[in-house]
């Protein structure tokens, strides 16, 4: 870390020390009260990544860094752990998970690589004491993100279709089972979930992260729908008094509008 970066980090730490002591709001915060705010900050950062808004990203990273330091300040005050222990812990974890790379110790001295080939990531984690390869996937993750991570971890342990066609066949199989469920032969919700899970896996073969893809699709729909609303209003109508054919026509106009980047 550069001297200027260390100086900035110390500056932020000093500000937090004063706020935790003198600010009526900051001084009342706890791990529990900050938790949902940290989740919000993470989603805000995620949005800047998806939109590639780097100015906003810089600000959101600052917010998240502040939260991390805030937790460490609270923990140190309660005698739980310190910022040093947090940083040392992640350094030791990175060294342990990269035995094929020579990394420095705390004093900057390079440690020898313990093996030549890169080990499987999930195998390394199991050596750390985990009882299951999937143990590190939080239950509170959004369902689609959780599906992506479960499949990535399983694949990292060697459990995955080896060929793209095998994965696609699984999609077709789950689609057929869903159509059967719609006729009364099976549980529709269960089969629908199985199809989504299979699609997540098929996307992996094509380098597609299903959560990213759906996030972009959501944003595209939002933008087109907003443009459609403007076309509807421009024609003196509201969504509720448009016919189905009119809405379809306005939707097509919105799609062309977006593609041509026209300003209303």
mmCIF file of C-alpha atoms in Angstrom:
data_model
loop_
_atom_site.group_PDB
_atom_site.id
_atom_site.type_symbol
_atom_site.label_atom_id
_atom_site.label_comp_id
_atom_site.label_asym_id
_atom_site.label_seq_id
_atom_site.Cartn_x
_atom_site.Cartn_y
_atom_site.Cartn_z
ATOM 1 C CA UNK A 1 0.000 0.000 0.000
ATOM 2 C CA UNK A 2 1.317 3.430 -0.944
ATOM 3 C CA UNK A 3 2.097 6.020 1.733
ATOM 4 C CA UNK A 4 -0.728 8.260 0.515
ATOM 5 C CA UNK A 5 -3.199 5.361 0.695
ATOM 6 C CA UNK A 6 -2.091 4.570 4.252
ATOM 7 C CA UNK A 7 -2.516 8.243 5.145
ATOM 8 C CA UNK A 8 -6.046 8.288 3.690
ATOM 9 C CA UNK A 9 -7.013 5.087 5.530
ATOM 10 C CA UNK A 10 -5.725 6.538 8.797
ATOM 11 C CA UNK A 11 -7.689 9.746 8.094
ATOM 12 C CA UNK A 12 -10.901 7.756 7.697
ATOM 13 C CA UNK A 13 -10.140 5.827 10.885
ATOM 14 C CA UNK A 14 -9.601 9.044 12.836
ATOM 15 C CA UNK A 15 -12.883 10.498 11.537
ATOM 16 C CA UNK A 16 -14.772 7.356 12.587
ATOM 17 C CA UNK A 17 -13.182 7.453 16.053
ATOM 18 C CA UNK A 18 -14.520 10.986 16.573
ATOM 19 C CA UNK A 19 -17.962 10.182 15.129
ATOM 20 C CA UNK A 20 -18.335 7.086 17.307
ATOM 21 C CA UNK A 21 -17.653 9.291 20.304
ATOM 22 C CA UNK A 22 -19.418 12.564 19.459
ATOM 23 C CA UNK A 23 -22.109 11.887 16.810
ATOM 24 C CA UNK A 24 -25.552 11.057 18.310
ATOM 25 C CA UNK A 25 -26.365 8.702 15.413
ATOM 26 C CA UNK A 26 -23.004 6.957 14.939
ATOM 27 C CA UNK A 27 -22.462 6.435 18.652
ATOM 28 C CA UNK A 28 -25.726 4.436 18.885
ATOM 29 C CA UNK A 29 -24.920 2.002 16.068
ATOM 30 C CA UNK A 30 -24.431 -1.720 16.636
ATOM 31 C CA UNK A 31 -23.584 -4.706 14.439
ATOM 32 C CA UNK A 32 -27.304 -5.409 14.071
ATOM 33 C CA UNK A 33 -28.290 -1.830 13.218
ATOM 34 C CA UNK A 34 -25.587 -1.589 10.538
ATOM 35 C CA UNK A 35 -26.269 -4.975 8.940
ATOM 36 C CA UNK A 36 -29.183 -3.997 6.690
ATOM 37 C CA UNK A 37 -27.457 -0.728 5.763
ATOM 38 C CA UNK A 38 -24.397 -2.693 4.630
ATOM 39 C CA UNK A 39 -26.626 -4.918 2.485
ATOM 40 C CA UNK A 40 -28.093 -1.782 0.887
ATOM 41 C CA UNK A 41 -24.612 -0.405 0.190
ATOM 42 C CA UNK A 42 -23.616 -3.695 -1.438
ATOM 43 C CA UNK A 43 -26.592 -3.551 -3.787
ATOM 44 C CA UNK A 44 -25.828 0.068 -4.629
ATOM 45 C CA UNK A 45 -22.269 -0.932 -5.507
ATOM 46 C CA UNK A 46 -23.613 -3.799 -7.604
ATOM 47 C CA UNK A 47 -25.761 -1.381 -9.597
ATOM 48 C CA UNK A 48 -22.771 0.846 -10.416
ATOM 49 C CA UNK A 49 -20.867 -2.220 -11.648
ATOM 50 C CA UNK A 50 -23.727 -3.277 -13.921
ATOM 51 C CA UNK A 51 -24.093 0.246 -15.342
ATOM 52 C CA UNK A 52 -20.299 0.814 -15.468
ATOM 53 C CA UNK A 53 -20.757 4.149 -13.701
ATOM 54 C CA UNK A 54 -17.234 4.489 -12.331
ATOM 55 C CA UNK A 55 -17.773 7.839 -10.610
ATOM 56 C CA UNK A 56 -20.650 6.358 -8.616
ATOM 57 C CA UNK A 57 -18.668 3.150 -8.086
ATOM 58 C CA UNK A 58 -15.860 5.095 -6.415
ATOM 59 C CA UNK A 59 -18.344 6.615 -3.989
ATOM 60 C CA UNK A 60 -20.063 3.321 -3.221
ATOM 61 C CA UNK A 61 -16.731 1.618 -2.573
ATOM 62 C CA UNK A 62 -15.974 4.403 -0.116
ATOM 63 C CA UNK A 63 -19.282 3.774 1.654
ATOM 64 C CA UNK A 64 -18.543 0.056 1.866
ATOM 65 C CA UNK A 65 -14.993 0.651 3.119
ATOM 66 C CA UNK A 66 -16.404 2.942 5.791
ATOM 67 C CA UNK A 67 -18.785 0.178 6.894
ATOM 68 C CA UNK A 68 -15.930 -2.330 7.175
ATOM 69 C CA UNK A 69 -13.912 0.038 9.335
ATOM 70 C CA UNK A 70 -17.041 0.850 11.353
ATOM 71 C CA UNK A 71 -17.554 -2.844 12.202
ATOM 72 C CA UNK A 72 -13.903 -3.150 13.208
ATOM 73 C CA UNK A 73 -14.147 -0.099 15.475
ATOM 74 C CA UNK A 74 -17.238 -1.528 17.168
ATOM 75 C CA UNK A 75 -15.586 -4.936 17.549
ATOM 76 C CA UNK A 76 -12.429 -3.462 19.035
ATOM 77 C CA UNK A 77 -14.496 -1.426 21.496
ATOM 78 C CA UNK A 78 -16.231 -4.616 22.641
ATOM 79 C CA UNK A 79 -12.995 -6.626 22.749
ATOM 80 C CA UNK A 80 -14.050 -8.965 19.920
ATOM 81 C CA UNK A 81 -11.358 -8.370 17.278
ATOM 82 C CA UNK A 82 -9.308 -5.587 15.669
ATOM 83 C CA UNK A 83 -8.779 -4.246 12.147
ATOM 84 C CA UNK A 84 -5.271 -5.744 12.247
ATOM 85 C CA UNK A 85 -6.716 -9.179 12.977
ATOM 86 C CA UNK A 86 -9.200 -8.820 10.126
ATOM 87 C CA UNK A 87 -6.469 -7.878 7.632
ATOM 88 C CA UNK A 88 -4.003 -10.501 8.926
ATOM 89 C CA UNK A 89 -6.753 -13.114 8.706
ATOM 90 C CA UNK A 90 -7.528 -12.484 5.052
ATOM 91 C CA UNK A 91 -3.788 -12.370 4.238
ATOM 92 C CA UNK A 92 -3.279 -15.788 5.840
ATOM 93 C CA UNK A 93 -6.329 -17.144 3.999
ATOM 94 C CA UNK A 94 -5.022 -15.906 0.635
ATOM 95 C CA UNK A 95 -1.615 -17.471 1.294
ATOM 96 C CA UNK A 96 -3.214 -20.763 2.292
ATOM 97 C CA UNK A 97 -5.440 -20.819 -0.779
ATOM 98 C CA UNK A 98 -2.599 -20.102 -3.211
ATOM 99 C CA UNK A 99 0.114 -22.641 -2.274
ATOM 100 C CA UNK A 100 1.344 -22.584 -5.898
ATOM 101 C CA UNK A 101 2.285 -18.866 -5.731
ATOM 102 C CA UNK A 102 5.076 -17.245 -3.732
ATOM 103 C CA UNK A 103 3.405 -14.576 -1.593
ATOM 104 C CA UNK A 104 4.959 -12.290 1.054
ATOM 105 C CA UNK A 105 4.663 -12.665 4.808
ATOM 106 C CA UNK A 106 3.682 -9.749 7.057
ATOM 107 C CA UNK A 107 7.206 -8.308 6.873
ATOM 108 C CA UNK A 108 7.243 -8.431 3.062
ATOM 109 C CA UNK A 109 9.577 -11.454 2.800
ATOM 110 C CA UNK A 110 8.502 -13.831 -0.008
ATOM 111 C CA UNK A 111 7.327 -17.246 1.166
ATOM 112 C CA UNK A 112 8.229 -20.263 -0.995
ATOM 113 C CA UNK A 113 5.511 -21.819 -3.143
ATOM 114 C CA UNK A 114 4.579 -25.188 -1.649
ATOM 115 C CA UNK A 115 3.532 -26.832 -4.917
ATOM 116 C CA UNK A 116 3.801 -26.222 -8.662
ATOM 117 C CA UNK A 117 0.259 -26.732 -9.932
ATOM 118 C CA UNK A 118 -2.783 -24.716 -8.925
ATOM 119 C CA UNK A 119 -5.021 -26.794 -6.645
ATOM 120 C CA UNK A 120 -8.788 -26.899 -6.981
ATOM 121 C CA UNK A 121 -10.176 -23.950 -5.067
ATOM 122 C CA UNK A 122 -12.886 -25.972 -3.294
ATOM 123 C CA UNK A 123 -10.423 -28.673 -2.251
ATOM 124 C CA UNK A 124 -8.296 -26.031 -0.544
ATOM 125 C CA UNK A 125 -11.341 -24.688 1.300
ATOM 126 C CA UNK A 126 -12.247 -28.177 2.527
ATOM 127 C CA UNK A 127 -8.783 -28.440 4.093
ATOM 128 C CA UNK A 128 -9.662 -25.323 6.123
ATOM 129 C CA UNK A 129 -12.247 -27.345 8.054
ATOM 130 C CA UNK A 130 -15.430 -27.054 6.017
ATOM 131 C CA UNK A 131 -17.699 -30.090 6.146
ATOM 132 C CA UNK A 132 -19.295 -29.458 2.756
ATOM 133 C CA UNK A 133 -18.192 -27.859 -0.490
ATOM 134 C CA UNK A 134 -21.407 -25.815 -0.447
ATOM 135 C CA UNK A 135 -21.014 -24.663 3.162
ATOM 136 C CA UNK A 136 -19.762 -21.202 2.202
ATOM 137 C CA UNK A 137 -22.883 -20.214 0.233
ATOM 138 C CA UNK A 138 -25.023 -18.007 2.535
ATOM 139 C CA UNK A 139 -28.674 -19.020 2.872
ATOM 140 C CA UNK A 140 -29.643 -15.349 2.702
ATOM 141 C CA UNK A 141 -28.328 -14.816 -0.840
ATOM 142 C CA UNK A 142 -30.975 -13.906 -3.432
ATOM 143 C CA UNK A 143 -32.171 -17.147 -5.037
ATOM 144 C CA UNK A 144 -30.656 -16.578 -8.485
ATOM 145 C CA UNK A 145 -27.268 -15.530 -7.092
ATOM 146 C CA UNK A 146 -27.389 -18.538 -4.772
ATOM 147 C CA UNK A 147 -28.064 -20.867 -7.709
ATOM 148 C CA UNK A 148 -25.065 -19.456 -9.587
ATOM 149 C CA UNK A 149 -22.763 -19.825 -6.590
ATOM 150 C CA UNK A 150 -23.959 -23.354 -5.724
ATOM 151 C CA UNK A 151 -23.232 -24.513 -9.264
ATOM 152 C CA UNK A 152 -19.871 -22.731 -9.400
ATOM 153 C CA UNK A 153 -18.779 -24.369 -6.153
ATOM 154 C CA UNK A 154 -20.011 -27.806 -7.208
ATOM 155 C CA UNK A 155 -18.172 -27.432 -10.533
ATOM 156 C CA UNK A 156 -15.041 -26.350 -8.652
ATOM 157 C CA UNK A 157 -15.162 -29.686 -6.824
ATOM 158 C CA UNK A 158 -15.545 -31.569 -10.110
ATOM 159 C CA UNK A 159 -19.343 -32.069 -10.062
ATOM 160 C CA UNK A 160 -20.592 -30.638 -13.352
ATOM 161 C CA UNK A 161 -21.583 -31.604 -16.865
ATOM 162 C CA UNK A 162 -18.449 -31.999 -18.935
ATOM 163 C CA UNK A 163 -20.039 -31.080 -22.263
ATOM 164 C CA UNK A 164 -22.299 -28.194 -23.265
ATOM 165 C CA UNK A 165 -24.703 -30.574 -25.024
ATOM 166 C CA UNK A 166 -25.217 -32.513 -21.788
ATOM 167 C CA UNK A 167 -26.193 -29.300 -20.030
ATOM 168 C CA UNK A 168 -28.531 -28.325 -22.865
ATOM 169 C CA UNK A 169 -30.146 -31.778 -22.775
ATOM 170 C CA UNK A 170 -30.833 -31.188 -19.078
ATOM 171 C CA UNK A 171 -32.598 -27.932 -19.976
ATOM 172 C CA UNK A 172 -34.751 -29.759 -22.526
ATOM 173 C CA UNK A 173 -35.515 -32.509 -20.002
ATOM 174 C CA UNK A 174 -36.599 -30.005 -17.348
ATOM 175 C CA UNK A 175 -38.681 -28.076 -19.890
ATOM 176 C CA UNK A 176 -40.511 -31.277 -20.858
ATOM 177 C CA UNK A 177 -41.164 -32.105 -17.192
ATOM 178 C CA UNK A 178 -42.561 -28.597 -16.675
ATOM 179 C CA UNK A 179 -44.955 -28.962 -19.617
ATOM 180 C CA UNK A 180 -46.097 -32.245 -18.115
ATOM 181 C CA UNK A 181 -46.649 -30.546 -14.758
ATOM 182 C CA UNK A 182 -48.872 -27.946 -16.410
ATOM 183 C CA UNK A 183 -51.161 -30.774 -17.520
ATOM 184 C CA UNK A 184 -51.458 -31.990 -13.930
ATOM 185 C CA UNK A 185 -48.636 -34.543 -13.962
ATOM 186 C CA UNK A 186 -46.245 -33.011 -11.433
ATOM 187 C CA UNK A 187 -45.581 -29.992 -9.239
ATOM 188 C CA UNK A 188 -45.476 -26.856 -11.417
ATOM 189 C CA UNK A 189 -43.459 -24.732 -8.990
ATOM 190 C CA UNK A 190 -40.896 -27.472 -8.407
ATOM 191 C CA UNK A 191 -40.449 -28.168 -12.120
ATOM 192 C CA UNK A 192 -40.280 -24.449 -12.905
ATOM 193 C CA UNK A 193 -37.476 -24.112 -10.355
ATOM 194 C CA UNK A 194 -35.655 -27.107 -11.826
ATOM 195 C CA UNK A 195 -35.813 -25.507 -15.293
ATOM 196 C CA UNK A 196 -34.410 -22.226 -13.976
ATOM 197 C CA UNK A 197 -31.614 -24.114 -12.213
ATOM 198 C CA UNK A 198 -30.790 -25.996 -15.424
ATOM 199 C CA UNK A 199 -30.721 -22.729 -17.404
ATOM 200 C CA UNK A 200 -28.249 -21.278 -14.903
ATOM 201 C CA UNK A 201 -25.974 -24.252 -15.528
ATOM 202 C CA UNK A 202 -26.313 -24.055 -19.311
ATOM 203 C CA UNK A 203 -25.444 -20.348 -19.190
ATOM 204 C CA UNK A 204 -22.176 -21.193 -17.421
ATOM 205 C CA UNK A 205 -20.984 -23.116 -20.494
ATOM 206 C CA UNK A 206 -21.368 -19.936 -22.522
ATOM 207 C CA UNK A 207 -19.734 -17.650 -19.960
ATOM 208 C CA UNK A 208 -23.084 -16.183 -18.935
ATOM 209 C CA UNK A 209 -23.739 -15.298 -15.302
ATOM 210 C CA UNK A 210 -27.503 -15.768 -14.966
ATOM 211 C CA UNK A 211 -27.879 -13.066 -12.326
ATOM 212 C CA UNK A 212 -26.006 -10.504 -14.440
ATOM 213 C CA UNK A 213 -28.043 -11.487 -17.496
ATOM 214 C CA UNK A 214 -31.352 -11.104 -15.676
ATOM 215 C CA UNK A 215 -30.239 -7.809 -14.134
ATOM 216 C CA UNK A 216 -29.500 -6.425 -17.601
ATOM 217 C CA UNK A 217 -32.824 -7.773 -18.909
ATOM 218 C CA UNK A 218 -34.652 -6.102 -16.007
ATOM 219 C CA UNK A 219 -32.984 -2.774 -16.748
ATOM 220 C CA UNK A 220 -33.721 -3.069 -20.472
ATOM 221 C CA UNK A 221 -37.398 -3.772 -19.757
ATOM 222 C CA UNK A 222 -37.550 -0.873 -17.299
ATOM 223 C CA UNK A 223 -36.101 1.567 -19.849
ATOM 224 C CA UNK A 224 -38.367 0.394 -22.678
ATOM 225 C CA UNK A 225 -41.461 0.435 -20.471
ATOM 226 C CA UNK A 226 -40.677 3.989 -19.352
ATOM 227 C CA UNK A 227 -40.292 5.078 -22.997
ATOM 228 C CA UNK A 228 -43.568 3.331 -23.837
ATOM 229 C CA UNK A 229 -45.318 5.286 -21.068
ATOM 230 C CA UNK A 230 -44.020 8.502 -22.653
ATOM 231 C CA UNK A 231 -45.417 7.481 -26.052
ATOM 232 C CA UNK A 232 -48.761 6.652 -24.431
ATOM 233 C CA UNK A 233 -48.893 10.056 -22.689
ATOM 234 C CA UNK A 234 -47.809 11.849 -25.879
ATOM 235 C CA UNK A 235 -50.872 10.347 -27.582
ATOM 236 C CA UNK A 236 -53.173 11.627 -24.830
ATOM 237 C CA UNK A 237 -53.774 8.229 -23.306
ATOM 238 C CA UNK A 238 -53.037 6.268 -20.147
ATOM 239 C CA UNK A 239 -51.951 2.666 -19.851
ATOM 240 C CA UNK A 240 -55.306 1.677 -18.378
ATOM 241 C CA UNK A 241 -57.379 2.964 -21.316
ATOM 242 C CA UNK A 242 -55.165 1.555 -24.094
ATOM 243 C CA UNK A 243 -56.236 -1.557 -25.939
ATOM 244 C CA UNK A 244 -53.944 -4.560 -26.122
ATOM 245 C CA UNK A 245 -53.142 -3.759 -29.766
ATOM 246 C CA UNK A 246 -52.308 -0.151 -28.876
ATOM 247 C CA UNK A 247 -49.967 -1.219 -26.078
ATOM 248 C CA UNK A 248 -48.250 -3.641 -28.450
ATOM 249 C CA UNK A 249 -47.813 -0.837 -30.987
ATOM 250 C CA UNK A 250 -46.427 1.578 -28.383
ATOM 251 C CA UNK A 251 -44.086 -1.148 -27.106
ATOM 252 C CA UNK A 252 -42.697 -1.695 -30.619
ATOM 253 C CA UNK A 253 -42.165 2.061 -30.940
ATOM 254 C CA UNK A 254 -40.330 2.080 -27.626
ATOM 255 C CA UNK A 255 -38.028 -0.716 -28.817
ATOM 256 C CA UNK A 256 -37.220 1.189 -32.030
ATOM 257 C CA UNK A 257 -36.782 4.391 -29.999
ATOM 258 C CA UNK A 258 -34.236 2.713 -27.714
ATOM 259 C CA UNK A 259 -32.330 1.175 -30.618
ATOM 260 C CA UNK A 260 -32.173 4.538 -32.433
ATOM 261 C CA UNK A 261 -31.460 6.449 -29.177
ATOM 262 C CA UNK A 262 -34.139 9.060 -29.980
ATOM 263 C CA UNK A 263 -35.078 11.810 -27.520
ATOM 264 C CA UNK A 264 -38.785 12.374 -26.986
#
